[in-house]
mmCIF file of C-alpha atoms and ligand atoms in Angstrom:
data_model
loop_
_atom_site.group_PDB
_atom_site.id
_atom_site.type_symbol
_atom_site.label_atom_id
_atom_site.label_comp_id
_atom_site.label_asym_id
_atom_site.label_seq_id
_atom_site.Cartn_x
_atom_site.Cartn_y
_atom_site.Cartn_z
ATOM 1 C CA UNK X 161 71.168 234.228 67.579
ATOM 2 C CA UNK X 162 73.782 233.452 64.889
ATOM 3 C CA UNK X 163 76.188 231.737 67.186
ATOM 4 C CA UNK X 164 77.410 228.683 66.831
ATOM 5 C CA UNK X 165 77.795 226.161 69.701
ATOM 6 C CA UNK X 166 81.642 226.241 69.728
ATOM 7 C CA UNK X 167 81.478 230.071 70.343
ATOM 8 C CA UNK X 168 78.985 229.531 72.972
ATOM 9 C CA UNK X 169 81.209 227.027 74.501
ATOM 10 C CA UNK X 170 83.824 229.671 74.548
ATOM 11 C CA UNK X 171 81.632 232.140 75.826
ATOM 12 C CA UNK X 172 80.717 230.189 78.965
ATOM 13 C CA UNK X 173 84.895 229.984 79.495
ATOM 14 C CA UNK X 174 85.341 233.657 79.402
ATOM 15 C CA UNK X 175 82.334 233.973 81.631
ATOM 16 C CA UNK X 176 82.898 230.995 84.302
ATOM 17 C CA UNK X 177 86.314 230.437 84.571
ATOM 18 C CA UNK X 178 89.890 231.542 85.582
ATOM 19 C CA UNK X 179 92.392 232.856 83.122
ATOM 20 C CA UNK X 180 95.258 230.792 83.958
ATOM 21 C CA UNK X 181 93.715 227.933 85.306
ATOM 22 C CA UNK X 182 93.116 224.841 83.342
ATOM 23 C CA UNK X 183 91.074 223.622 85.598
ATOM 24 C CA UNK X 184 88.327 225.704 85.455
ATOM 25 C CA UNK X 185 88.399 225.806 82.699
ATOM 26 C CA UNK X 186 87.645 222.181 81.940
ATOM 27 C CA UNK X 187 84.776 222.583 84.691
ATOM 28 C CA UNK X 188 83.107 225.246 82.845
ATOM 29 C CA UNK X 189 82.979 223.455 79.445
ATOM 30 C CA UNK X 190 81.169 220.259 81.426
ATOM 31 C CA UNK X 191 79.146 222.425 83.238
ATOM 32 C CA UNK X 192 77.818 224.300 79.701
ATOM 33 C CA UNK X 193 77.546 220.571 77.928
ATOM 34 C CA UNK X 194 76.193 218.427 80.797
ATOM 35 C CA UNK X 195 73.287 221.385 81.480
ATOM 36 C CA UNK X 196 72.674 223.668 78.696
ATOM 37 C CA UNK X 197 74.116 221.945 75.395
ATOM 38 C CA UNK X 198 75.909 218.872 74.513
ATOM 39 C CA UNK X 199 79.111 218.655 72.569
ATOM 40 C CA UNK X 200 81.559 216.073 71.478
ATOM 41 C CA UNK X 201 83.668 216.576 74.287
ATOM 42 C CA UNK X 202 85.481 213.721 75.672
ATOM 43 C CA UNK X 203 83.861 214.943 78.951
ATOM 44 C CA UNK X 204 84.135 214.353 82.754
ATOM 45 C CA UNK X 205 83.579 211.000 83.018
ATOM 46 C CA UNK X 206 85.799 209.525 80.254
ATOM 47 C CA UNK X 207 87.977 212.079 81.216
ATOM 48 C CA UNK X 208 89.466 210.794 83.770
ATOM 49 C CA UNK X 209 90.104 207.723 82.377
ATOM 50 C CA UNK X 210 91.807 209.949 79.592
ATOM 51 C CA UNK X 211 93.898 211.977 82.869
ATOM 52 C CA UNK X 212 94.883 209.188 84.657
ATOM 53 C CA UNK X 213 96.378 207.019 81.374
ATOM 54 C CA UNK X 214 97.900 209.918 80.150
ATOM 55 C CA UNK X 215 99.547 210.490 84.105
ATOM 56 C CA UNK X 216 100.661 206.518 83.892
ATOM 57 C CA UNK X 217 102.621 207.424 80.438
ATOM 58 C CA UNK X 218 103.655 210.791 81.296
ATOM 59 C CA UNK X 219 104.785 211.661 77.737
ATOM 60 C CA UNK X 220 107.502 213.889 76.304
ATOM 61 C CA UNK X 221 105.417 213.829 72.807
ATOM 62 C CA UNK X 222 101.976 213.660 72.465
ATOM 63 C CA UNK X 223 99.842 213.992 69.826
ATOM 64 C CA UNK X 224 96.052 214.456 69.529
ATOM 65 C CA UNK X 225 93.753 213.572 66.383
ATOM 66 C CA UNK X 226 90.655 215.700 66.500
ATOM 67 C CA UNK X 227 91.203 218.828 68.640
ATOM 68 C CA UNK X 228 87.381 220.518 67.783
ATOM 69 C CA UNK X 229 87.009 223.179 70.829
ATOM 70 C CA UNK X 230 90.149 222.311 72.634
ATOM 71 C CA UNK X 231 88.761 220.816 76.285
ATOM 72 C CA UNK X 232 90.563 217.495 75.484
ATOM 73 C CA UNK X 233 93.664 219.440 74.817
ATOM 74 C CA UNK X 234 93.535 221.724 78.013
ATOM 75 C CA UNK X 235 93.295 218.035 80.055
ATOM 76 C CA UNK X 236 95.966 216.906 78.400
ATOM 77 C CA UNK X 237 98.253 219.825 77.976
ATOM 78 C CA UNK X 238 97.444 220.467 81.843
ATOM 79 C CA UNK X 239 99.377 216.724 83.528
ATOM 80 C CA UNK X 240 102.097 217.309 81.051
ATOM 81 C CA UNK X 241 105.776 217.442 82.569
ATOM 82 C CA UNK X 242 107.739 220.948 81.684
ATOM 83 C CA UNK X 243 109.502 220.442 78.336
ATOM 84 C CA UNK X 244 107.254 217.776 77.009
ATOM 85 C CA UNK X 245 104.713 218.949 74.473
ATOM 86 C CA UNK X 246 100.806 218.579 72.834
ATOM 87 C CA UNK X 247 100.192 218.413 68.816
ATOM 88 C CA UNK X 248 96.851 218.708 68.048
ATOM 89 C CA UNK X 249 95.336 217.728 64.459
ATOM 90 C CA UNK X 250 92.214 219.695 63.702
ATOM 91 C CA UNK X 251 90.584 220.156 59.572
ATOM 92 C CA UNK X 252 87.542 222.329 60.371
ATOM 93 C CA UNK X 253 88.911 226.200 61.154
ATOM 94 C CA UNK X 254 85.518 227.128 62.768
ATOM 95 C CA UNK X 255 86.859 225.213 65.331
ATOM 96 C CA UNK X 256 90.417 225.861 65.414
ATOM 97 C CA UNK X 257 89.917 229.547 66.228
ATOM 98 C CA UNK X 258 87.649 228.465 69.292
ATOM 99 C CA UNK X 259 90.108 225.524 70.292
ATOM 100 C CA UNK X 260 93.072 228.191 70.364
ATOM 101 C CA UNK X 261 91.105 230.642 72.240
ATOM 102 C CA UNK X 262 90.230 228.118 75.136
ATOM 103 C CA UNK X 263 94.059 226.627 75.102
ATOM 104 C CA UNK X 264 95.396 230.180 75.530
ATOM 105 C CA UNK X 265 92.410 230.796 77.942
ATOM 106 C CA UNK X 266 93.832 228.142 80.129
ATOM 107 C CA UNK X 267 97.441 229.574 79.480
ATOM 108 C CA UNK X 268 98.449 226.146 77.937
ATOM 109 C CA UNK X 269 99.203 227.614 74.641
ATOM 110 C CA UNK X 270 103.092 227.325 75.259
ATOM 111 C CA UNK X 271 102.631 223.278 75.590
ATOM 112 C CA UNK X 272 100.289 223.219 72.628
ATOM 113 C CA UNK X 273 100.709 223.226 69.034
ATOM 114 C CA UNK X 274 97.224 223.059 66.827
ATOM 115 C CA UNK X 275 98.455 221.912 63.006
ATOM 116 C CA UNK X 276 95.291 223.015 60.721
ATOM 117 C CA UNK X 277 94.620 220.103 58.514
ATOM 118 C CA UNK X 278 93.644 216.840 57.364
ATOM 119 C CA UNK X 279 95.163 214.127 59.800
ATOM 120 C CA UNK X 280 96.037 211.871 56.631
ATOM 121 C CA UNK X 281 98.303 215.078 55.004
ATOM 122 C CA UNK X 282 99.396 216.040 58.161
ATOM 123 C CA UNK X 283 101.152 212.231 60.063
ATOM 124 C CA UNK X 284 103.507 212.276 57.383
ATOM 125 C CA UNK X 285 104.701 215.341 57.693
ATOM 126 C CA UNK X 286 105.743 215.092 61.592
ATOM 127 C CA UNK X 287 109.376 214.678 61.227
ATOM 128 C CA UNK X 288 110.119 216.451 58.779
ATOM 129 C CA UNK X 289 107.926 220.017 59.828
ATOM 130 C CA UNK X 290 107.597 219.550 63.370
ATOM 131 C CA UNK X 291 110.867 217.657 64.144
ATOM 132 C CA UNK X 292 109.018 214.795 66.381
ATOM 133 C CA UNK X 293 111.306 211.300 66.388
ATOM 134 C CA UNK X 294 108.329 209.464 67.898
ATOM 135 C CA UNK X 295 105.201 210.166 70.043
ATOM 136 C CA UNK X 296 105.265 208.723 73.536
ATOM 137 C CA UNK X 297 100.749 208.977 73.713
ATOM 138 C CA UNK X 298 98.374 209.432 70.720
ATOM 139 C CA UNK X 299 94.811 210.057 72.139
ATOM 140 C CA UNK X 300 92.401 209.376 68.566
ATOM 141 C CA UNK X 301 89.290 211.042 68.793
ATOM 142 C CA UNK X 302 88.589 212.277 65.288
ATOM 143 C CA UNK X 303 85.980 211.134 62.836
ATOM 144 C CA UNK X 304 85.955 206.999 63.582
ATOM 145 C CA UNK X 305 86.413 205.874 60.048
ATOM 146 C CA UNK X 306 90.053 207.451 60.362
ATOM 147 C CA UNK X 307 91.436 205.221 63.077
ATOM 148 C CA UNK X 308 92.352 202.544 61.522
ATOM 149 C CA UNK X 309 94.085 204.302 58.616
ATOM 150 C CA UNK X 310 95.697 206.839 60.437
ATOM 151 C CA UNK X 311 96.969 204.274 63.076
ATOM 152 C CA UNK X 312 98.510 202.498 60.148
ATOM 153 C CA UNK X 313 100.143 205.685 58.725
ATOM 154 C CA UNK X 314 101.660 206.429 61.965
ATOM 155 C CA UNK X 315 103.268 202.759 61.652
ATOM 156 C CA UNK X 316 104.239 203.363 58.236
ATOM 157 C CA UNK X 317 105.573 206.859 58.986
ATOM 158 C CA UNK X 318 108.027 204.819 62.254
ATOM 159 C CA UNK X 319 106.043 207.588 64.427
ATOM 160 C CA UNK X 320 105.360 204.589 66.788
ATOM 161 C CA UNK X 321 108.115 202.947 69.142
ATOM 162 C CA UNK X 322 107.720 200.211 71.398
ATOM 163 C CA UNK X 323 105.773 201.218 74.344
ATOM 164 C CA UNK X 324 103.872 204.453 72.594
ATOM 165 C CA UNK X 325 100.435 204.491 74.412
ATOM 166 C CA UNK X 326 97.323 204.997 71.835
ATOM 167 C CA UNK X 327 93.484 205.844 73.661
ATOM 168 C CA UNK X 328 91.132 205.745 71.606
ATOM 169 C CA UNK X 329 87.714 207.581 72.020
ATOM 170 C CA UNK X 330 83.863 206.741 71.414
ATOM 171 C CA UNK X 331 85.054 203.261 70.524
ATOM 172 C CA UNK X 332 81.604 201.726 71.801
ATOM 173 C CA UNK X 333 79.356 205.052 70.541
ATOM 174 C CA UNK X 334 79.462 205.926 67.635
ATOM 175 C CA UNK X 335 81.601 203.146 67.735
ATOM 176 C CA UNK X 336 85.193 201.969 65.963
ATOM 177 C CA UNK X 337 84.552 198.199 65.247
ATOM 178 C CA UNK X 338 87.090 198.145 62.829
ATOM 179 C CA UNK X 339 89.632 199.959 65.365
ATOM 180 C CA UNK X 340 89.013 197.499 67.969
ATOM 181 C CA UNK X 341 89.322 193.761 65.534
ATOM 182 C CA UNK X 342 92.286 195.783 64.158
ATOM 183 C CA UNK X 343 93.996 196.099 67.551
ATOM 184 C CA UNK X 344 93.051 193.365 69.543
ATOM 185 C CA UNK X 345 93.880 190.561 67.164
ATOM 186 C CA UNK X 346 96.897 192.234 66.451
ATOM 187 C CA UNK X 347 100.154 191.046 68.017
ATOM 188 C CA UNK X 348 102.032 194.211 67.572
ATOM 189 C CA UNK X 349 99.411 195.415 70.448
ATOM 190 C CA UNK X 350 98.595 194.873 73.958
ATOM 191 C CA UNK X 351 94.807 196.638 73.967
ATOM 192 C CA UNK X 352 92.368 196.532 77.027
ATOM 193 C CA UNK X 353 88.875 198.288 76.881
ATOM 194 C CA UNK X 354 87.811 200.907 80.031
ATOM 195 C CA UNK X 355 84.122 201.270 80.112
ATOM 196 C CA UNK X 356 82.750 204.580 80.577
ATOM 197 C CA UNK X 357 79.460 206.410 79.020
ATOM 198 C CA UNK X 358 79.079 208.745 76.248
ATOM 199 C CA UNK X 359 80.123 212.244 77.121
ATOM 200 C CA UNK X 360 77.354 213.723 78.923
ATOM 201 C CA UNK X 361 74.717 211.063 78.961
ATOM 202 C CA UNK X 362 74.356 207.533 80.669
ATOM 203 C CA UNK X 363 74.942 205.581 77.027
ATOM 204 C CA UNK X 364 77.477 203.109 77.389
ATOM 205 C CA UNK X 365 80.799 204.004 75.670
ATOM 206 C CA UNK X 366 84.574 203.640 76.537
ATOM 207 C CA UNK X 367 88.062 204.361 75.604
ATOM 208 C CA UNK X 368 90.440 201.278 74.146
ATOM 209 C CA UNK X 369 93.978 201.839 75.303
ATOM 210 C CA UNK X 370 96.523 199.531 72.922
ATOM 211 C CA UNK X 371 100.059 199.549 73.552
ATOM 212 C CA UNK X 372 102.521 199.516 70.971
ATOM 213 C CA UNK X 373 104.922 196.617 71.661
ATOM 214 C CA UNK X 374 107.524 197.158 68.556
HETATM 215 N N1 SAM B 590 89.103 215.614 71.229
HETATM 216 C C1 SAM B 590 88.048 216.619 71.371
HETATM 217 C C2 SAM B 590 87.672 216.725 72.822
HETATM 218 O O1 SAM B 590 87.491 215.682 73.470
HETATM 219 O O2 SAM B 590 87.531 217.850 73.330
HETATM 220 C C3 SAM B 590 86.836 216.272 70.548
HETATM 221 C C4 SAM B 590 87.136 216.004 69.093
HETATM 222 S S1 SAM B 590 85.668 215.831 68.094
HETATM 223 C C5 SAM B 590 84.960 214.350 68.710
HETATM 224 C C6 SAM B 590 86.349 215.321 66.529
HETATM 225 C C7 SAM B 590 87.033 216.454 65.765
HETATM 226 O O3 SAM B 590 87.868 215.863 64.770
HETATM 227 C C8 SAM B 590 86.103 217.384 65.018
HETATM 228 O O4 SAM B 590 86.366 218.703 65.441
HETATM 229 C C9 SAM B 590 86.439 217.211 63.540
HETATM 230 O O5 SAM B 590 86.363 218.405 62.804
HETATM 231 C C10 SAM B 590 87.862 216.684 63.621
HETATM 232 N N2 SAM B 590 88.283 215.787 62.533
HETATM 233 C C11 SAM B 590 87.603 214.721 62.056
HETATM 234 N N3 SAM B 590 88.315 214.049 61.134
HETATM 235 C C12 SAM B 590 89.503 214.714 61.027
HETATM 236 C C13 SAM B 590 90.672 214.493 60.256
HETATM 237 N N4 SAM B 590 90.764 213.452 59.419
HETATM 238 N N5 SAM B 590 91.692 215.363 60.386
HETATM 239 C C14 SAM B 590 91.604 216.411 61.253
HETATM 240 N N6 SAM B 590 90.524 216.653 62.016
HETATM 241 C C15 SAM B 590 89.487 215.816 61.911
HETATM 242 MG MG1 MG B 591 85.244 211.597 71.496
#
């Protein structure tokens, strides 16, 4: 068929899960990937490293680089408090229309704002168009060569404050080398390493979490 896997992603949502309910949602995306077709999905595994960082920071303000089909934004969007809010970064509108679909599938589209763009146009534009101060978590999970650039714009643009949680993704596979000598020798950071596996497979990878000390 002409389909393309984020529409067949979306497909298995409408089919398996619960309007409403984000979990189900979630479980229906790792069901698809982990049997039928994998996807870049932070996934199950990794995913609860992701859930139970994000429940430890419990952000107001949190912003995510890389949105692609939205099941990293539905866990996230999902442990957030009432009033505090998701910005998602996506640059490839195949994917945006998908992403939206599965946020508003899960009913988290109140607690979720996808910005269509480039991350690199987009960080400096924060305050100003979307009236953010400072974000509280930043979960990087976009294409790895941006990390370390984008990590320094968000410095540059004072969207950091002491304590602001970044978790980063795939740091082991593909792999962010550069990332991880940037934030561990860095004394601006605290940064410990939680080993996990690639998203649907038994390939070592993990998630970096550095903390922002001011
Ligand atoms: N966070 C998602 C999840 O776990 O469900 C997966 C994100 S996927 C690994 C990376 C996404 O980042 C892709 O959809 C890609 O189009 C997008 N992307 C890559 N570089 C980007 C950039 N500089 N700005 C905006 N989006 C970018
Ligand atoms: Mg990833």
């Amino acid at each position: 068929t002409g389909s393309s896997r984020p529409q067949r992603m979306l497909k298995a949502v409408q089919k398996n899960a619960t309007k409403g309910d984000p979990k189900s949602v979630i479980s229906a995306i790792d069901s698809y990937c982990r049997h039928k077709e994998w996807a870049m999905n932070v996934g199950d595994d990794k995913g609860l490293i992701l859930d139970s960082v994000l429940t430890e920071v419990n952000p107001s303000t949190a912003l995510e680089l890389g949105t692609y089909c939205g099941y990293s934004s539905v866990r996230i969007a999902r442990l957030l408090s009432p009033d505090s809010k998701l910005i998602t970064i996506e640059f490839n509108p195949a994917f945006a229309i998908i992403a939206r679909q599965i946020i508003a599938y899960a009913g988290l589209q109140d607690k979720v704002t996808l910005v269509e763009g480039a991350s690199g146009d987009l960080i400096p534009k924060m305050k100003e168009q979307f009236g953010i101060k400072s974000f509280d978590f930043v979960f990087l999970d976009h294409w790895k060569d941006r990390y370390v650039p984008d990590t320094k714009l968000l410095e540059d643009c004072g969207l950091l404050k002491k304590g602001t949680v970044l978790l980063a993704d795939n740091v082991i596979c593909p792999g962010a080398p550069e990332y991880l000598q940037y934030v561990r020798n860095n004394p601006r950071y605290e940064s410990r390493y939680y080993p996990s596996n690639l998203e649907y497979t038994k390939v070592e990878d993990g998630l970096e979490k550095s903390v922002f000390l001011g």
